[in-house]
Coordinates of N, CA and C in Angstrom, one line a residue:
M1 N 13.2 66.2 -3.7 CA 11.8 65.6 -3.5 C 11.9 65.7 -5.3
A2 N 12.5 65.9 -6.2 CA 12.5 65.9 -7.5 C 12.6 64.5 -7.5
F3 N 13.9 64.2 -6.8 CA 13.7 62.4 -7.3 C 12.8 61.6 -7.0
I4 N 12.1 61.9 -5.9 CA 11.1 61.1 -5.4 C 9.7 61.4 -6.4
I5 N 9.4 62.5 -7.1 CA 8.7 62.6 -8.3 C 9.1 61.7 -9.0
N6 N 10.4 62.1 -9.7 CA 10.9 60.8 -10.7 C 10.3 60.2 -11.1
A7 N 11.4 58.9 -9.4 CA 11.0 57.7 -9.4 C 9.7 57.3 -9.4
F8 N 8.5 57.9 -8.9 CA 7.2 57.4 -9.1 C 6.4 57.7 -10.1
G9 N 7.0 59.1 -11.0 CA 6.1 60.0 -11.9 C 5.1 60.9 -12.2
R10 N 3.9 61.3 -12.7 CA 3.8 62.4 -13.0 C 3.3 63.1 -11.2
F11 N 3.6 64.2 -11.4 CA 3.6 65.3 -10.4 C 1.8 65.9 -10.3
E12 N 1.4 65.8 -9.3 CA -0.4 66.9 -9.3 C -0.1 68.1 -8.4
K13 N -0.7 68.5 -9.0 CA -1.3 70.4 -8.9 C -1.4 70.1 -7.2
R14 N -2.0 69.4 -7.0 CA -3.0 69.1 -5.8 C -2.2 69.3 -4.2
T15 N -1.3 68.0 -5.3 CA 0.5 67.6 -4.2 C 0.6 69.0 -3.6
L16 N 1.2 69.4 -5.1 CA 2.0 70.7 -4.5 C 0.8 71.3 -3.4
F17 N 0.2 71.7 -3.5 CA -0.2 72.3 -2.5 C -1.0 72.1 -0.8
M18 N -0.8 70.7 -1.0 CA -0.7 70.0 0.4 C 0.7 69.9 0.5
S19 N 1.8 69.9 -0.1 CA 2.3 69.5 0.2 C 3.1 70.7 1.0
L20 N 2.8 71.9 0.7 CA 3.2 73.4 1.4 C 2.1 73.2 2.5
L21 N 1.2 73.2 2.6 CA 0.7 72.9 4.3 C 1.3 72.5 5.2
V22 N 1.3 70.8 4.7 CA 2.5 69.9 5.4 C 3.0 70.1 6.0
A23 N 3.8 71.4 5.0 CA 5.5 71.9 5.5 C 5.3 73.0 6.2
F24 N 4.1 73.5 6.3 CA 4.2 74.8 7.5 C 3.3 73.7 9.0
A25 N 2.6 72.9 8.9 CA 1.7 72.5 9.8 C 2.4 71.9 10.7
A26 N 3.1 70.5 10.3 CA 3.8 70.4 10.6 C 5.1 69.7 10.9
G27 N 5.7 70.2 10.3 CA 6.8 71.3 10.6 C 6.8 72.2 11.9
S28 N 5.8 72.8 11.6 CA 5.5 74.1 13.1 C 5.3 73.1 14.2
A29 N 3.9 72.4 13.8 CA 3.7 71.4 15.1 C 4.9 70.5 15.6
A30 N 5.0 69.8 14.8 CA 6.7 68.9 15.0 C 7.5 69.5 16.2
Y31 N 8.4 71.2 15.3 CA 9.6 71.2 15.6 C 9.0 71.6 16.9
H32 N 8.0 72.7 17.4 CA 8.0 73.6 19.2 C 7.8 72.6 20.4
P33 N 7.3 71.4 20.3 CA 7.0 70.7 21.2 C 8.2 69.6 21.5
A34 N 9.1 69.1 20.0 CA 10.6 68.6 19.8 C 11.3 69.3 20.8
A35 N 11.3 70.7 20.3 CA 12.2 71.7 21.1 C 12.1 72.0 22.8
W36 N 10.8 71.5 22.6 CA 10.7 72.0 24.2 C 11.5 70.1 25.4
M37 N 10.9 69.3 24.9 CA 11.4 67.7 25.0 C 12.7 68.2 25.0
N38 N 13.5 68.4 24.2 CA 15.1 68.4 23.9 C 15.7 69.0 25.5
T39 N 15.5 70.4 25.0 CA 15.5 71.2 26.2 C 15.7 70.6 27.8
L40 N 14.1 70.2 27.9 CA 14.0 68.9 28.9 C 14.8 68.4 29.6
F41 N 15.0 67.5 28.6 CA 16.3 66.1 28.6 C 17.2 66.8 29.2
L42 N 17.8 67.7 28.4 CA 19.3 68.7 28.9 C 19.0 69.1 29.7
D43 N 18.1 69.3 30.6 CA 18.0 70.2 32.0 C 18.0 68.7 33.3
T44 N 17.6 67.9 32.8 CA 17.3 66.7 33.4 C 18.6 65.8 33.8
L45 N 19.1 66.0 32.9 CA 20.4 65.6 32.3 C 22.1 66.6 32.7
G46 N 21.9 67.9 32.9 CA 22.3 68.5 33.6 C 23.2 69.4 32.9
I47 N 23.0 69.0 31.5 CA 24.0 69.7 30.3 C 23.8 70.6 30.0
E48 N 24.6 71.5 29.6 CA 24.8 72.8 28.7 C 25.5 72.7 27.8
M49 N 25.1 72.8 26.6 CA 25.3 72.1 25.0 C 26.4 73.3 24.5
N50 N 26.6 74.0 25.4 CA 28.0 74.8 24.9 C 28.8 74.8 25.5
A51 N 28.6 73.8 26.3 CA 30.0 73.7 26.9 C 30.9 73.1 26.4
V52 N 32.2 72.9 26.8 CA 33.0 71.9 26.1 C 33.7 70.7 26.6
N53 N 34.3 69.5 26.1 CA 34.5 68.5 26.5 C 33.0 67.7 27.6
L54 N 32.0 67.6 26.5 CA 31.0 67.0 27.5 C 31.8 65.5 27.2
P55 N 30.8 65.0 28.3 CA 30.4 63.5 28.6 C 30.0 62.9 27.4
R56 N 30.7 62.0 27.2 CA 30.2 61.1 26.1 C 28.6 60.3 26.4
P57 N 28.5 60.0 27.2 CA 27.4 59.1 27.6 C 26.4 59.5 27.7
S58 N 26.9 61.4 28.2 CA 25.6 62.1 28.0 C 25.2 62.4 26.9
T59 N 26.3 62.8 26.0 CA 26.2 63.3 24.5 C 25.1 62.0 23.8
A60 N 25.6 61.0 24.1 CA 25.4 60.2 23.4 C 23.4 59.9 23.4
A61 N 23.4 59.7 25.1 CA 21.6 59.6 25.4 C 21.2 61.1 24.8
Y62 N 21.3 62.1 25.2 CA 21.1 63.2 24.2 C 20.7 63.1 22.9
S63 N 21.9 62.9 22.3 CA 21.5 62.5 20.4 C 20.6 61.8 20.5
A64 N 20.3 60.4 21.4 CA 20.0 58.8 21.1 C 18.3 60.0 21.1
F65 N 18.0 60.6 22.1 CA 16.9 61.4 22.7 C 16.4 62.4 21.8
V66 N 17.2 62.9 20.9 CA 16.5 63.8 19.8 C 15.9 63.3 18.5
G67 N 17.1 62.6 17.9 CA 16.4 61.7 17.6 C 15.0 60.7 17.5
I68 N 15.2 60.0 18.9 CA 14.2 59.6 19.1 C 12.5 60.6 18.6
N69 N 12.6 61.5 19.9 CA 11.5 62.5 20.2 C 11.6 63.4 18.6
E70 N 12.7 63.9 17.9 CA 11.6 64.5 16.1 C 11.0 63.5 15.3
E71 N 12.0 62.6 15.3 CA 11.3 61.9 14.0 C 9.8 61.0 14.6
F72 N 9.8 60.3 15.7 CA 8.6 60.4 16.1 C 7.1 61.2 16.0
L73 N 7.8 62.8 16.2 CA 6.9 63.8 16.4 C 7.1 64.0 14.7
K74 N 7.5 64.4 14.0 CA 7.6 64.7 12.6 C 6.4 64.0 12.2
C75 N 6.8 62.0 12.2 CA 5.8 61.2 12.0 C 4.8 60.8 12.0
L76 N 4.5 61.1 13.5 CA 3.5 61.1 14.3 C 2.4 62.3 13.5
I77 N 2.7 63.7 13.7 CA 1.6 64.7 13.0 C 2.0 64.6 11.8
T78 N 2.7 64.1 10.7 CA 2.3 64.2 9.5 C 1.3 63.3 9.1
Y79 N 1.5 61.9 9.8 CA 0.3 61.6 9.7 C -1.2 61.8 10.4
L80 N -1.6 62.5 11.3 CA -2.8 62.8 11.2 C -3.0 63.7 10.3
I81 N -2.4 65.2 10.4 CA -2.9 66.0 9.1 C -3.0 64.8 7.6
I82 N -2.6 64.0 7.3 CA -2.6 63.9 5.7 C -3.6 62.2 6.1
K83 N -3.9 61.4 6.8 CA -4.4 60.2 6.5 C -5.7 60.4 5.8
D84 N -6.1 61.0 6.1 CA -7.6 61.5 6.0 C -7.7 61.6 4.5
S85 N -6.9 62.6 3.9 CA -7.1 64.2 2.8 C -7.2 63.2 1.3
N86 N -8.3 63.5 1.0 CA -7.9 63.1 -0.1 C -7.4 63.7 -1.5
N87 N -6.5 64.6 -0.7 CA -4.6 64.2 -1.5 C -4.0 63.4 -1.4
Y88 N -4.2 62.2 -0.5 CA -3.7 61.2 0.0 C -3.4 60.0 -0.6
Q89 N -3.3 60.2 -1.9 CA -4.3 58.8 -3.0 C -3.6 57.7 -3.3
T90 N -1.6 58.1 -3.1 CA -0.7 57.1 -3.8 C 0.5 57.6 -2.7
P91 N 1.3 56.3 -2.5 CA 2.5 56.3 -2.1 C 3.2 57.2 -2.1
L92 N 3.3 57.9 -3.8 CA 4.1 59.0 -4.0 C 3.7 60.0 -3.0
Q93 N 2.5 60.5 -3.0 CA 1.8 61.6 -2.3 C 2.7 61.3 -0.8
G94 N 2.6 60.7 -0.3 CA 3.3 60.2 0.9 C 4.5 60.3 1.5
Y95 N 5.4 60.2 0.3 CA 6.9 60.9 0.2 C 7.2 62.1 0.4
V96 N 6.1 62.3 -0.6 CA 6.3 64.2 -0.6 C 5.9 64.9 0.2
Y97 N 4.8 64.5 1.3 CA 4.0 65.4 2.3 C 5.2 65.0 3.3
A98 N 5.8 63.6 3.7 CA 7.0 63.7 4.7 C 7.8 64.6 4.1
A99 N 8.9 64.7 2.8 CA 9.7 65.1 2.7 C 9.4 66.6 3.3
S100 N 8.2 67.3 3.1 CA 7.7 68.4 2.8 C 7.8 69.2 4.5
A101 N 7.4 67.7 5.2 CA 7.6 67.8 6.7 C 9.1 68.3 7.5
G102 N 9.6 66.7 6.7 CA 11.3 67.5 6.9 C 11.9 68.7 6.7
L103 N 11.6 69.1 5.6 CA 11.7 70.1 5.2 C 11.1 71.7 6.3
G104 N 10.6 71.6 6.6 CA 9.6 72.4 7.1 C 10.0 72.2 8.8
F105 N 10.2 71.7 9.3 CA 11.1 71.0 10.3 C 12.9 71.7 9.8
A106 N 13.4 71.6 9.4 CA 14.2 72.1 9.2 C 14.6 73.6 9.3
V107 N 13.1 74.2 8.3 CA 13.5 75.5 7.6 C 13.2 76.1 9.8
L108 N 12.7 75.7 10.0 CA 12.1 76.5 11.7 C 13.5 76.1 12.2
E109 N 13.9 75.2 12.7 CA 15.0 74.7 12.9 C 15.9 75.6 12.9
N110 N 16.3 75.8 11.5 CA 17.6 77.1 10.8 C 17.6 78.2 12.0
I111 N 15.8 78.8 11.7 CA 15.7 80.1 11.7 C 16.1 80.2 13.0
Y112 N 15.4 79.4 13.8 CA 15.9 79.6 15.6 C 17.3 79.2 15.8
Y113 N 18.4 78.9 15.4 CA 19.7 79.0 15.2 C 20.2 80.3 15.0
L114 N 19.4 80.8 13.9 CA 20.6 81.9 12.9 C 21.3 82.7 13.5
G115 N 20.8 83.2 15.3 CA 21.4 84.1 15.3 C 22.4 83.8 16.1
G116 N 22.8 82.6 16.3 CA 24.4 82.1 16.7 C 25.0 81.8 15.8
L117 N 24.4 81.5 15.2 CA 25.7 80.5 14.0 C 27.1 81.5 13.3
N118 N 27.8 81.3 12.7 CA 28.9 81.4 11.9 C 28.7 81.2 10.4
I119 N 29.4 81.7 9.6 CA 28.8 81.3 7.9 C 28.9 79.8 8.1
Q120 N 30.0 79.3 8.6 CA 30.5 78.1 8.6 C 28.8 77.2 8.8
M121 N 28.9 77.4 10.2 CA 28.0 76.6 10.6 C 26.7 77.1 9.9
L122 N 26.6 77.5 9.4 CA 25.0 78.1 8.6 C 25.0 77.4 7.4
L123 N 26.4 77.2 6.6 CA 26.4 76.9 5.3 C 25.5 75.0 6.0
M124 N 26.6 74.4 6.8 CA 26.5 73.2 7.1 C 25.2 72.6 7.5
R125 N 24.5 73.9 8.1 CA 23.2 73.3 8.7 C 22.2 73.8 7.2
L126 N 22.6 74.5 6.2 CA 22.1 74.6 5.0 C 21.6 73.5 4.3
F127 N 23.2 73.0 4.0 CA 23.5 72.2 2.9 C 23.9 70.6 3.5
I128 N 23.6 70.4 4.7 CA 24.2 68.6 5.2 C 22.5 68.7 6.2
S129 N 22.7 69.4 6.7 CA 21.3 69.5 8.4 C 20.2 69.2 7.2
T130 N 19.5 70.4 6.1 CA 18.5 70.6 6.1 C 18.3 69.0 4.9
P131 N 19.0 68.5 3.8 CA 18.7 67.5 3.3 C 18.8 66.5 4.5
L132 N 19.6 66.5 5.5 CA 19.2 65.0 6.2 C 17.7 65.1 6.6
H133 N 17.4 66.3 7.2 CA 16.2 66.0 7.2 C 14.8 65.6 6.6
I134 N 15.0 66.5 5.7 CA 14.1 65.6 4.5 C 14.8 64.3 3.8
V135 N 15.6 63.5 4.4 CA 15.8 62.0 3.9 C 15.1 60.9 4.9
L136 N 15.4 61.8 6.0 CA 15.1 60.9 7.7 C 13.8 60.9 7.1
A137 N 12.8 61.9 6.6 CA 11.8 62.1 6.5 C 10.8 61.0 5.5
L138 N 11.6 60.2 4.5 CA 11.8 59.5 4.0 C 11.5 58.3 3.9
I139 N 12.2 58.1 5.2 CA 12.4 56.3 5.6 C 11.4 56.4 6.3
W140 N 10.8 56.7 7.3 CA 9.8 56.5 8.1 C 8.0 57.0 7.1
A141 N 8.5 57.6 6.0 CA 7.4 57.6 5.0 C 6.8 56.3 4.9
A142 N 7.9 55.5 4.5 CA 7.2 54.3 4.3 C 6.4 53.3 5.0
G143 N 6.7 53.7 6.0 CA 6.0 53.2 7.5 C 4.6 54.2 7.6
I144 N 4.4 54.8 7.1 CA 2.8 56.3 7.0 C 2.5 55.4 6.0
N145 N 3.2 54.8 4.8 CA 2.2 54.6 3.2 C 2.1 53.2 3.6
S146 N 2.5 52.3 4.7 CA 2.0 50.5 5.1 C 0.9 51.5 6.0
A147 N 0.9 52.1 6.5 CA -0.5 52.4 7.6 C -1.9 52.5 6.6
K148 N -1.2 53.5 5.8 CA -2.0 54.3 4.9 C -2.7 52.9 3.9
F149 N -2.0 52.2 3.5 CA -2.5 51.6 2.2 C -2.3 49.8 2.8
R150 N -2.1 49.8 3.4 CA -1.7 48.1 4.1 C -3.0 47.7 5.2
G151 N -3.5 49.0 5.7 CA -4.7 49.1 7.0 C -3.6 48.5 7.9
C152 N -2.4 48.3 8.5 CA -2.2 48.5 9.7 C -2.1 49.4 10.3
G153 N -2.0 48.8 11.8 CA -2.3 49.8 12.3 C -0.8 51.4 12.6
F154 N -1.0 51.9 13.4 CA 0.0 53.8 12.7 C 1.3 53.1 13.7
L155 N 1.7 52.7 14.7 CA 2.9 52.2 15.8 C 2.9 51.1 15.0
K156 N 2.8 50.0 14.8 CA 3.3 48.8 14.4 C 3.9 48.9 12.9
C157 N 2.8 50.3 11.7 CA 3.9 50.1 11.0 C 4.7 50.9 10.3
T158 N 5.3 51.6 11.8 CA 6.2 52.8 11.4 C 7.5 52.8 12.4
A159 N 7.4 51.6 13.6 CA 8.1 51.8 14.4 C 9.2 51.5 13.7
A160 N 9.6 50.6 13.5 CA 11.1 49.8 12.6 C 11.5 51.1 11.6
Y161 N 10.9 51.9 11.2 CA 11.6 52.9 9.9 C 11.3 54.2 10.8
V162 N 10.7 54.5 12.2 CA 10.9 55.9 13.0 C 12.1 55.1 14.0
F163 N 12.6 53.8 13.8 CA 14.0 53.4 14.7 C 14.6 53.7 13.7
V164 N 15.3 53.2 12.7 CA 16.5 53.5 12.0 C 16.7 55.1 11.2
S165 N 15.3 55.5 11.4 CA 15.7 57.5 11.1 C 15.8 57.9 12.5
A166 N 15.4 57.7 13.5 CA 16.0 58.2 14.6 C 17.6 57.9 15.2
A167 N 18.0 55.9 14.5 CA 19.2 56.1 14.3 C 19.9 56.8 14.0
L168 N 20.1 56.9 12.7 CA 20.3 57.8 12.0 C 20.5 59.1 12.6
H169 N 19.9 59.5 12.6 CA 19.6 61.2 13.4 C 20.5 61.5 14.4
G170 N 20.3 60.8 15.2 CA 21.4 60.7 16.6 C 22.7 60.7 16.0
T171 N 23.1 59.6 15.5 CA 24.2 59.5 15.2 C 24.6 60.5 14.3
Y172 N 24.6 61.6 13.4 CA 24.0 63.0 13.3 C 25.1 63.7 14.1
N173 N 23.9 63.9 15.2 CA 23.9 64.6 16.4 C 25.3 64.5 17.2
Y174 N 25.6 62.9 17.5 CA 26.6 63.1 17.8 C 28.0 62.9 16.8
Q175 N 28.0 62.8 16.4 CA 29.2 63.1 15.4 C 29.3 65.1 15.0
A176 N 28.3 65.5 14.8 CA 28.4 66.8 15.0 C 28.9 67.8 16.3
I177 N 28.5 66.7 17.4 CA 29.1 67.3 18.3 C 30.5 67.2 18.8
Y178 N 31.1 66.1 18.8 CA 31.8 65.4 19.0 C 33.2 65.7 17.9
A179 N 33.0 66.4 16.7 CA 34.2 66.3 16.0 C 35.0 67.6 16.4
R180 N 36.4 67.1 15.9 CA 37.1 68.6 16.6 C 38.0 69.7 15.6
T181 N 37.0 69.5 14.0 CA 37.8 70.7 13.3 C 36.2 70.9 12.7
M182 N 36.0 71.8 11.9 CA 35.2 72.0 11.1 C 34.9 71.6 9.9
G183 N 36.5 71.0 9.2 CA 36.2 70.1 8.2 C 35.7 68.7 9.0
E184 N 36.3 68.3 9.8 CA 36.3 67.2 10.5 C 34.3 67.0 10.2
S185 N 33.9 68.1 11.2 CA 32.1 67.5 11.5 C 32.0 67.8 9.7
A186 N 32.2 68.2 9.0 CA 32.3 68.4 7.3 C 32.1 67.0 7.0
V187 N 32.8 66.3 7.0 CA 33.0 65.3 6.3 C 32.3 64.2 7.4
K188 N 32.0 64.0 8.5 CA 31.6 62.9 9.5 C 29.8 62.6 9.2
T189 N 29.4 64.2 9.0 CA 28.2 64.5 9.0 C 27.7 64.2 7.5
L190 N 28.5 64.7 6.6 CA 28.0 64.3 5.0 C 28.1 62.3 4.9
T191 N 28.7 62.0 5.6 CA 28.4 61.1 6.0 C 27.6 60.2 6.1
V192 N 26.8 60.6 7.3 CA 25.8 60.1 7.4 C 24.9 60.5 6.7
L193 N 24.9 62.0 5.9 CA 23.6 62.3 5.3 C 24.1 61.1 3.6
A194 N 25.0 60.6 3.6 CA 24.6 59.7 2.5 C 24.5 58.7 2.7
V195 N 24.3 57.7 3.9 CA 24.3 56.7 4.1 C 22.6 56.7 4.5
T196 N 21.9 58.0 5.0 CA 20.9 58.2 5.2 C 20.0 58.2 3.7
T197 N 20.8 58.9 3.0 CA 19.8 59.1 1.6 C 19.8 57.7 0.6
V198 N 21.1 56.7 1.0 CA 20.9 55.6 0.3 C 20.0 54.6 1.3
T199 N 20.0 54.5 2.3 CA 18.6 54.1 3.4 C 17.5 54.5 2.8
A200 N 17.3 56.1 2.8 CA 16.0 56.7 2.3 C 15.8 55.6 1.2
F201 N 16.8 55.4 -0.1 CA 15.7 55.0 -1.7 C 15.7 53.9 -1.4
F202 N 16.7 53.4 -0.8 CA 16.0 51.5 -0.4 C 14.8 51.0 -0.5
F203 N 14.3 52.0 0.6 CA 13.3 51.8 1.0 C 12.1 52.3 0.1
I204 N 12.8 53.6 -0.8 CA 11.6 53.7 -1.7 C 11.5 52.6 -3.1
R205 N 12.8 52.5 -3.0 CA 12.7 51.5 -3.9 C 12.0 50.2 -3.6
H206 N 12.2 49.5 -2.6 CA 11.8 48.4 -2.7 C 10.4 48.7 -2.0
H207 N 9.5 49.8 -1.3 CA 8.2 49.6 -1.5 C 7.3 50.2 -2.7
K208 N 8.2 50.6 -3.8 CA 7.6 51.0 -4.9 C 7.4 49.5 -6.0
N209 N 8.2 48.7 -5.7 CA 8.2 47.4 -6.2 C 7.7 46.0 -5.2
R210 N 6.7 46.7 -4.5 CA 6.0 45.6 -3.9 C 4.5 45.5 -4.6

C-alpha cells in the first residue's frame, strides 16, 4: 500500500477510512461466494484436495477456475462498492481500494485455513499468499480505473486485466499444489509473486503516465 501511495502522491484520510470499509465489505462479500463456488467446482470434478497424487489436468482446471472466480468477484464487488463514492475521485484511490479488497479477502482466507495449517504453511500464507492477493488486485484495479475515468463499460475495461490476474493466480495455485517439498513450494510461489508484482507496477506506471 505504501508503494502505491508513494507512486502517486499525498494520501488523504478519507481514503483511509474508505479503504478499511472496502477491506471488510468487498473482502467478505467476495470471499464467501468464491469459497462456495470453488467447493462446488471441486465436487463437480470429484476432487478431494487433501488427496495425494492428484491428476494434473483436473488440478490445472481447478487452479484456473479459482483464479478466474476469485479475481472476477473481487474486482466486480469492489467496483460496485466504490464506483459512485465521493471518495473515489483519483486513480490512486482506485488502486488503494483494490489493494484493500485483496487484503481483506486474504485475511478471511487465512482465518479459514488457520486450524489446518502447520507453522511453515502459515508463514507462507502470511508472507506469500497475502501479498499475492494484494498485488493481483492492483492489476485489475487498472481496469476499474478505466471504467470509472474513461467511461467504458465495466466488462470491456476490466476483462483483460482480470484475465491476467486470474492467470497468475491460477499459476500460483498450481505450483503450490504440485511442489514436492516446502522449499520448492516457497521458491516457485515466490517467483510467481515476483512476476505478479512486476506486472502490477507496470500497469500502475503505465496508467499513471497516460
